[in-house]
Amino acid sequence: MLSPLCQRSDMSMQTEHPITVHRRRERDGVPLNDRLLRQSVLSGMYRRVVAGSYVRETAWKNLKPIQQHLVRVLEVADRARGPIVLTHSAAAAIHTIDRIGARPNLVDVRIAQSGGGRSSGAVRRRALGFEGVELVEWRGHLVTSPAQTVVDLASEATFTAGVVAADQVLWEHRSGGPLARHDELLGAFDTNRRRGVGRVPAVLEFSTELSDSVRESEARVLLDRLGFPRPELQKEFVLPSGRTVRSDFYFPEQDHVGEFDGVGKYFDPDILAGRTPEQALLEEKDRGDALRRQVSGLSRWRTPDQRDPARLYSILVADGLPSRFPPPRKRA
């Protein structure tokens, strides 16, 4: 019997492996040579994702970090002896809630508060209990809902990481629509006020449904901390060609556009949509040139600039965007 807070599974949840996994327990009548297997791992041909489960290294490296973690989650779930409750980073991978930085090597599982949190094998057990926790059915197991997952992550992560998670769930341009609405995030927090009381409300207040990537979410937080005006997101401009484009950030008082120039648009097959990287680069240049002629100022930056606040500050100020704060100290 499911608890009253348990919901039916969502079609957007990930349920299948993105790559082939070879398992020692599935010999298919062919004896597995442990010595050769060890040699394959040591040589870099195969990688062990959890005990007894292996993938080809080339296939693994072609996965995005969120997909790599999903492989671990699926392997842990498939070998569990009974229903488990996936939470935190594991739940984020299932719901395709992306994040910045490395994922944990262990799979987060929620247990009763009396159980005592501990790690063993491929699992990290979190003794947080289930009172008021929103759960969703998933492949014979349970997983925290998108809203609950945001609250869990925001309660223990940095402010930036919490905003990234919340923006991902609220994202209105997501295929199939947002994973949750803002009032659902607030509702999940209202029933879980035991942890993260100081940070979570600030995260939810700052979050938006208009941030199109994790790097844009990260940039929003950084721009605010550097003292720049709060921008409008995804403002539309009509170019002379008649094409309508959206800017990442628009500062109306300064008539200034800010653009995070991620490299994915030039290499990701889904974004390229049949174009070559060269074609995508030229189209982006033409778009930027046309947009620059319509506004008073335009700034572009990439991931290395975003990782160095002093560098990003210098770029924006040099391009004419004012800040209410002095420049941050440069890294040594």
Short mmCIF file of C-alpha atoms in Angstrom, two decimals:
data_model
loop_
_atom_site.label_atom_id
_atom_site.label_comp_id
_atom_site.label_asym_id
_atom_site.label_seq_id
_atom_site.Cartn_x
_atom_site.Cartn_y
_atom_site.Cartn_z
CA MET A 1 0.00 0.00 0.00
CA LEU A 2 1.44 3.35 -1.06
CA SER A 3 1.39 6.34 1.26
CA PRO A 4 -1.06 9.22 0.53
CA LEU A 5 1.90 11.31 -0.67
CA CYS A 6 2.90 8.74 -3.27
CA GLN A 7 2.14 9.62 -6.89
CA ARG A 8 2.03 7.54 -10.05
CA SER A 9 5.10 7.48 -12.26
CA ASP A 10 5.75 10.28 -14.75
CA MET A 11 6.42 9.53 -18.42
CA SER A 12 9.43 11.87 -18.35
CA MET A 13 11.29 9.69 -15.85
CA GLN A 14 14.27 7.75 -17.15
CA THR A 15 13.78 3.97 -17.02
CA GLU A 16 16.22 2.50 -19.55
CA HIS A 17 19.98 2.20 -19.79
CA PRO A 18 21.59 4.66 -22.22
CA ILE A 19 24.34 2.12 -23.02
CA THR A 20 24.88 -1.64 -22.88
CA VAL A 21 25.92 -3.01 -19.49
CA HIS A 22 27.72 -6.35 -19.16
CA ARG A 23 26.99 -8.19 -15.93
CA ARG A 24 28.87 -11.12 -14.43
CA ARG A 25 25.61 -12.68 -13.28
CA GLU A 26 24.29 -12.82 -16.87
CA ARG A 27 26.73 -15.28 -18.41
CA ASP A 28 24.31 -16.50 -21.09
CA GLY A 29 25.96 -19.91 -20.92
CA VAL A 30 29.41 -18.50 -21.63
CA PRO A 31 31.94 -18.84 -18.78
CA LEU A 32 33.35 -15.47 -17.74
CA ASN A 33 37.10 -15.38 -17.43
CA ASP A 34 37.79 -13.22 -14.37
CA ARG A 35 41.45 -12.82 -15.27
CA LEU A 36 40.64 -11.47 -18.74
CA LEU A 37 38.00 -9.22 -17.22
CA ARG A 38 40.51 -7.72 -14.80
CA GLN A 39 42.92 -7.18 -17.66
CA SER A 40 40.22 -5.43 -19.69
CA VAL A 41 39.51 -3.07 -16.79
CA LEU A 42 43.20 -2.40 -16.15
CA SER A 43 43.80 -1.75 -19.86
CA GLY A 44 40.99 0.81 -19.98
CA MET A 45 38.79 -1.17 -22.36
CA TYR A 46 36.07 -1.67 -19.74
CA ARG A 47 34.99 0.24 -16.65
CA ARG A 48 33.33 -1.19 -13.55
CA VAL A 49 30.30 0.96 -12.66
CA VAL A 50 29.25 -1.13 -9.66
CA ALA A 51 30.47 -4.52 -8.46
CA GLY A 52 29.78 -7.09 -11.18
CA SER A 53 28.63 -4.56 -13.82
CA TYR A 54 30.87 -3.28 -16.58
CA VAL A 55 30.60 -0.97 -19.59
CA ARG A 56 32.90 -0.21 -22.48
CA GLU A 57 35.05 2.80 -21.64
CA THR A 58 34.46 4.46 -25.02
CA ALA A 59 30.68 4.23 -24.58
CA TRP A 60 30.93 5.53 -21.00
CA LYS A 61 32.94 8.58 -22.04
CA ASN A 62 30.32 9.47 -24.65
CA LEU A 63 27.67 9.79 -21.94
CA LYS A 64 26.85 13.00 -20.16
CA PRO A 65 27.54 12.97 -16.39
CA ILE A 66 23.84 12.72 -15.60
CA GLN A 67 23.56 9.66 -17.86
CA GLN A 68 26.60 8.05 -16.24
CA HIS A 69 24.99 8.41 -12.83
CA LEU A 70 21.72 6.99 -14.20
CA VAL A 71 23.60 3.82 -15.19
CA ARG A 72 24.73 3.38 -11.58
CA VAL A 73 21.21 4.07 -10.28
CA LEU A 74 19.66 1.50 -12.60
CA GLU A 75 22.23 -1.14 -11.65
CA VAL A 76 21.65 -0.59 -7.93
CA ALA A 77 17.86 -0.65 -8.38
CA ASP A 78 17.91 -3.82 -10.50
CA ARG A 79 19.89 -5.83 -7.98
CA ALA A 80 18.04 -4.57 -4.88
CA ARG A 81 16.37 -7.41 -2.97
CA GLY A 82 13.25 -5.36 -2.33
CA PRO A 83 11.73 -1.94 -3.05
CA ILE A 84 14.02 0.98 -2.28
CA VAL A 85 13.49 4.76 -2.21
CA LEU A 86 15.85 6.73 -4.47
CA THR A 87 16.61 10.28 -3.38
CA HIS A 88 18.90 13.30 -3.90
CA SER A 89 21.37 12.79 -6.79
CA ALA A 90 19.83 9.44 -7.73
CA ALA A 91 16.39 11.01 -7.98
CA ALA A 92 17.83 13.90 -9.98
CA ALA A 93 19.26 11.48 -12.55
CA ILE A 94 15.92 9.68 -12.87
CA HIS A 95 14.02 12.97 -13.35
CA THR A 96 16.75 14.44 -15.66
CA ILE A 97 17.41 17.27 -13.22
CA ASP A 98 20.88 18.27 -14.39
CA ARG A 99 23.56 19.86 -12.24
CA ILE A 100 27.06 21.34 -12.48
CA GLY A 101 30.05 19.31 -11.43
CA ALA A 102 30.70 15.65 -10.75
CA ARG A 103 28.05 13.23 -9.53
CA PRO A 104 28.70 11.00 -6.54
CA ASN A 105 29.96 7.48 -7.11
CA LEU A 106 27.41 6.20 -4.60
CA VAL A 107 23.66 5.96 -5.19
CA ASP A 108 21.49 7.84 -2.67
CA VAL A 109 18.80 5.73 -0.99
CA ARG A 110 16.40 7.10 1.62
CA ILE A 111 15.70 5.03 4.73
CA ALA A 112 13.83 5.47 8.01
CA GLN A 113 15.30 7.91 10.53
CA SER A 114 15.82 5.08 12.98
CA GLY A 115 17.91 3.17 10.44
CA GLY A 116 21.07 5.23 10.77
CA GLY A 117 22.71 6.61 7.63
CA ARG A 118 25.68 4.68 6.31
CA SER A 119 27.36 3.75 3.05
CA SER A 120 28.15 0.29 1.77
CA GLY A 121 28.96 -1.07 -1.65
CA ALA A 122 27.44 1.25 -4.25
CA VAL A 123 24.80 2.76 -1.93
CA ARG A 124 24.73 5.78 0.37
CA ARG A 125 21.88 5.38 2.86
CA ARG A 126 20.30 8.60 4.11
CA ALA A 127 18.34 8.21 7.35
CA LEU A 128 15.97 11.10 6.67
CA GLY A 129 12.66 9.30 7.10
CA PHE A 130 9.52 9.53 5.01
CA GLU A 131 7.19 11.83 6.95
CA GLY A 132 5.64 14.33 4.53
CA VAL A 133 7.94 13.18 1.72
CA GLU A 134 6.50 13.14 -1.81
CA LEU A 135 7.27 9.87 -3.57
CA VAL A 136 6.68 8.57 -7.10
CA GLU A 137 6.52 4.99 -8.36
CA TRP A 138 9.45 3.97 -10.57
CA ARG A 139 10.28 0.51 -11.93
CA GLY A 140 9.01 -1.30 -8.84
CA HIS A 141 10.71 1.17 -6.51
CA LEU A 142 9.96 4.66 -5.23
CA VAL A 143 11.74 7.94 -5.97
CA THR A 144 11.30 11.38 -4.49
CA SER A 145 9.17 13.68 -6.66
CA PRO A 146 10.85 16.46 -8.65
CA ALA A 147 9.70 19.07 -6.12
CA GLN A 148 10.86 16.96 -3.19
CA THR A 149 14.20 16.34 -4.93
CA VAL A 150 14.78 20.09 -5.29
CA VAL A 151 14.07 20.65 -1.59
CA ASP A 152 16.41 17.80 -0.62
CA LEU A 153 19.25 19.05 -2.82
CA ALA A 154 18.80 22.71 -1.87
CA SER A 155 18.79 21.89 1.84
CA GLU A 156 22.36 20.61 1.79
CA ALA A 157 23.99 22.00 -1.38
CA THR A 158 25.33 25.46 -2.10
CA PHE A 159 22.93 28.25 -3.01
CA THR A 160 24.05 28.02 -6.64
CA ALA A 161 23.50 24.26 -6.79
CA GLY A 162 20.04 24.69 -5.27
CA VAL A 163 19.10 27.33 -7.82
CA VAL A 164 20.35 25.14 -10.66
CA ALA A 165 18.17 22.26 -9.48
CA ALA A 166 15.09 24.44 -8.97
CA ASP A 167 15.50 26.12 -12.37
CA GLN A 168 15.83 22.72 -14.03
CA VAL A 169 12.56 21.50 -12.53
CA LEU A 170 10.69 24.73 -13.32
CA TRP A 171 12.08 25.07 -16.89
CA GLU A 172 9.12 25.92 -19.12
CA HIS A 173 10.86 25.02 -22.40
CA ARG A 174 11.54 21.46 -21.28
CA SER A 175 10.16 18.85 -23.67
CA GLY A 176 6.86 17.82 -22.12
CA GLY A 177 6.71 20.89 -19.92
CA PRO A 178 8.03 21.70 -16.43
CA LEU A 179 8.56 18.87 -13.97
CA ALA A 180 6.87 20.95 -11.26
CA ARG A 181 5.43 24.40 -10.66
CA HIS A 182 6.68 26.94 -8.19
CA ASP A 183 3.80 26.36 -5.79
CA GLU A 184 4.67 22.65 -5.74
CA LEU A 185 8.23 23.47 -4.68
CA LEU A 186 6.87 25.69 -1.91
CA GLY A 187 4.47 22.94 -0.88
CA ALA A 188 7.25 20.36 -0.70
CA PHE A 189 9.30 22.71 1.47
CA ASP A 190 6.37 23.49 3.78
CA THR A 191 6.14 19.80 4.71
CA ASN A 192 9.90 19.45 5.18
CA ARG A 193 10.93 22.39 7.33
CA ARG A 194 13.24 20.31 9.49
CA ARG A 195 16.28 20.92 7.28
CA GLY A 196 17.67 23.79 5.23
CA VAL A 197 15.23 26.34 6.61
CA GLY A 198 17.58 29.27 5.95
CA ARG A 199 18.74 28.38 2.46
CA VAL A 200 15.75 26.75 0.74
CA PRO A 201 13.36 29.76 0.82
CA ALA A 202 16.07 31.96 -0.74
CA VAL A 203 16.66 29.35 -3.44
CA LEU A 204 12.97 29.08 -4.26
CA GLU A 205 12.56 32.86 -4.35
CA PHE A 206 15.49 33.25 -6.75
CA SER A 207 14.49 30.35 -9.02
CA THR A 208 12.82 30.87 -12.39
CA GLU A 209 11.13 28.89 -15.14
CA LEU A 210 13.06 30.75 -17.87
CA SER A 211 16.63 29.53 -17.43
CA ASP A 212 17.48 27.34 -20.42
CA SER A 213 20.60 25.61 -19.06
CA VAL A 214 22.51 24.88 -15.89
CA ARG A 215 25.19 27.35 -16.93
CA GLU A 216 22.60 30.10 -17.39
CA SER A 217 21.34 29.39 -13.88
CA GLU A 218 24.88 29.54 -12.56
CA ALA A 219 25.41 32.83 -14.41
CA ARG A 220 22.27 34.36 -12.88
CA VAL A 221 23.60 33.73 -9.39
CA LEU A 222 27.06 35.01 -10.28
CA LEU A 223 25.74 38.18 -11.95
CA ASP A 224 23.73 38.95 -8.83
CA ARG A 225 26.70 38.37 -6.52
CA LEU A 226 28.92 40.57 -8.68
CA GLY A 227 26.48 43.44 -8.28
CA PHE A 228 25.09 43.67 -11.80
CA PRO A 229 21.44 44.57 -12.45
CA ARG A 230 18.98 41.70 -12.48
CA PRO A 231 18.30 40.86 -16.12
CA GLU A 232 15.23 39.86 -18.04
CA LEU A 233 15.55 36.29 -19.30
CA GLN A 234 14.83 35.01 -22.79
CA LYS A 235 13.80 38.41 -24.19
CA GLU A 236 12.80 38.11 -27.84
CA PHE A 237 14.28 40.17 -30.66
CA VAL A 238 13.24 40.17 -34.30
CA LEU A 239 16.26 40.28 -36.60
CA PRO A 240 16.22 42.05 -40.01
CA SER A 241 15.91 38.63 -41.64
CA GLY A 242 12.58 38.18 -39.85
CA ARG A 243 13.98 35.53 -37.55
CA THR A 244 12.97 35.78 -33.89
CA VAL A 245 15.72 35.03 -31.38
CA ARG A 246 15.89 35.00 -27.59
CA SER A 247 18.73 36.47 -25.61
CA ASP A 248 19.99 34.75 -22.48
CA PHE A 249 20.04 37.98 -20.46
CA TYR A 250 18.75 41.46 -21.21
CA PHE A 251 19.38 44.50 -19.00
CA PRO A 252 16.63 46.95 -20.02
CA GLU A 253 17.95 50.11 -18.33
CA GLN A 254 21.27 49.71 -20.11
CA ASP A 255 19.79 48.18 -23.30
CA HIS A 256 22.47 45.53 -22.92
CA VAL A 257 22.39 41.85 -23.90
CA GLY A 258 24.40 39.16 -22.12
CA GLU A 259 25.04 35.78 -23.75
CA PHE A 260 26.58 32.66 -22.29
CA ASP A 261 28.33 31.00 -25.23
CA GLY A 262 28.34 27.30 -24.41
CA VAL A 263 30.28 24.94 -26.67
CA GLY A 264 27.48 22.36 -26.70
CA LYS A 265 25.68 24.23 -29.47
CA TYR A 266 28.63 23.51 -31.75
CA PHE A 267 29.13 19.82 -30.93
CA ASP A 268 25.93 18.32 -29.49
CA PRO A 269 24.19 16.33 -32.28
CA ASP A 270 20.75 17.11 -30.85
CA ILE A 271 21.44 20.86 -30.97
CA LEU A 272 23.22 20.75 -34.32
CA ALA A 273 20.18 19.04 -35.91
CA GLY A 274 22.08 17.98 -39.01
CA ARG A 275 24.32 21.04 -39.29
CA THR A 276 28.09 20.90 -39.18
CA PRO A 277 29.91 22.63 -36.31
CA GLU A 278 31.20 25.16 -38.83
CA GLN A 279 27.66 25.97 -39.99
CA ALA A 280 26.49 26.36 -36.40
CA LEU A 281 29.43 28.67 -35.62
CA LEU A 282 28.70 30.90 -38.63
CA GLU A 283 24.98 31.05 -37.82
CA GLU A 284 25.75 32.02 -34.24
CA LYS A 285 28.17 34.73 -35.42
CA ASP A 286 25.57 36.14 -37.82
CA ARG A 287 22.96 36.05 -35.07
CA GLY A 288 25.28 37.88 -32.66
CA ASP A 289 26.20 40.52 -35.24
CA ALA A 290 22.54 41.20 -36.08
CA LEU A 291 21.62 41.38 -32.40
CA ARG A 292 24.50 43.71 -31.62
CA ARG A 293 23.14 46.24 -34.12
CA GLN A 294 19.82 46.41 -32.26
CA VAL A 295 21.07 47.11 -28.73
CA SER A 296 23.45 49.54 -27.05
CA GLY A 297 25.74 46.81 -25.74
CA LEU A 298 26.32 43.09 -25.96
CA SER A 299 28.57 40.83 -23.90
CA ARG A 300 29.50 37.21 -24.58
CA TRP A 301 31.37 34.86 -22.29
CA ARG A 302 32.21 31.19 -22.00
CA THR A 303 32.58 28.65 -19.20
CA PRO A 304 36.19 29.60 -18.29
CA ASP A 305 35.05 33.22 -17.79
CA GLN A 306 32.19 32.08 -15.59
CA ARG A 307 34.53 30.03 -13.42
CA ASP A 308 36.57 33.17 -12.69
CA PRO A 309 34.31 35.91 -11.22
CA ALA A 310 36.99 38.59 -11.62
CA ARG A 311 37.33 37.73 -15.29
CA LEU A 312 33.59 37.84 -15.92
CA TYR A 313 33.31 41.11 -14.00
CA SER A 314 36.00 42.67 -16.21
CA ILE A 315 34.30 41.51 -19.41
CA LEU A 316 30.94 42.99 -18.47
CA VAL A 317 32.27 46.29 -17.12
CA ALA A 318 34.50 46.72 -20.19
CA ASP A 319 31.42 46.23 -22.36
CA GLY A 320 29.60 49.02 -20.50
CA LEU A 321 27.46 47.15 -17.97
CA PRO A 322 27.64 48.86 -14.55
CA SER A 323 28.01 47.09 -11.22
CA ARG A 324 27.15 48.40 -7.77
CA PHE A 325 30.11 46.50 -6.31
CA PRO A 326 33.88 46.93 -6.72
CA PRO A 327 35.71 44.24 -8.73
CA PRO A 328 36.36 40.98 -6.89
CA ARG A 329 39.89 39.91 -6.13
CA LYS A 330 41.63 38.07 -8.93
CA ARG A 331 42.62 34.49 -8.34
CA ALA A 332 46.25 33.94 -7.45
#
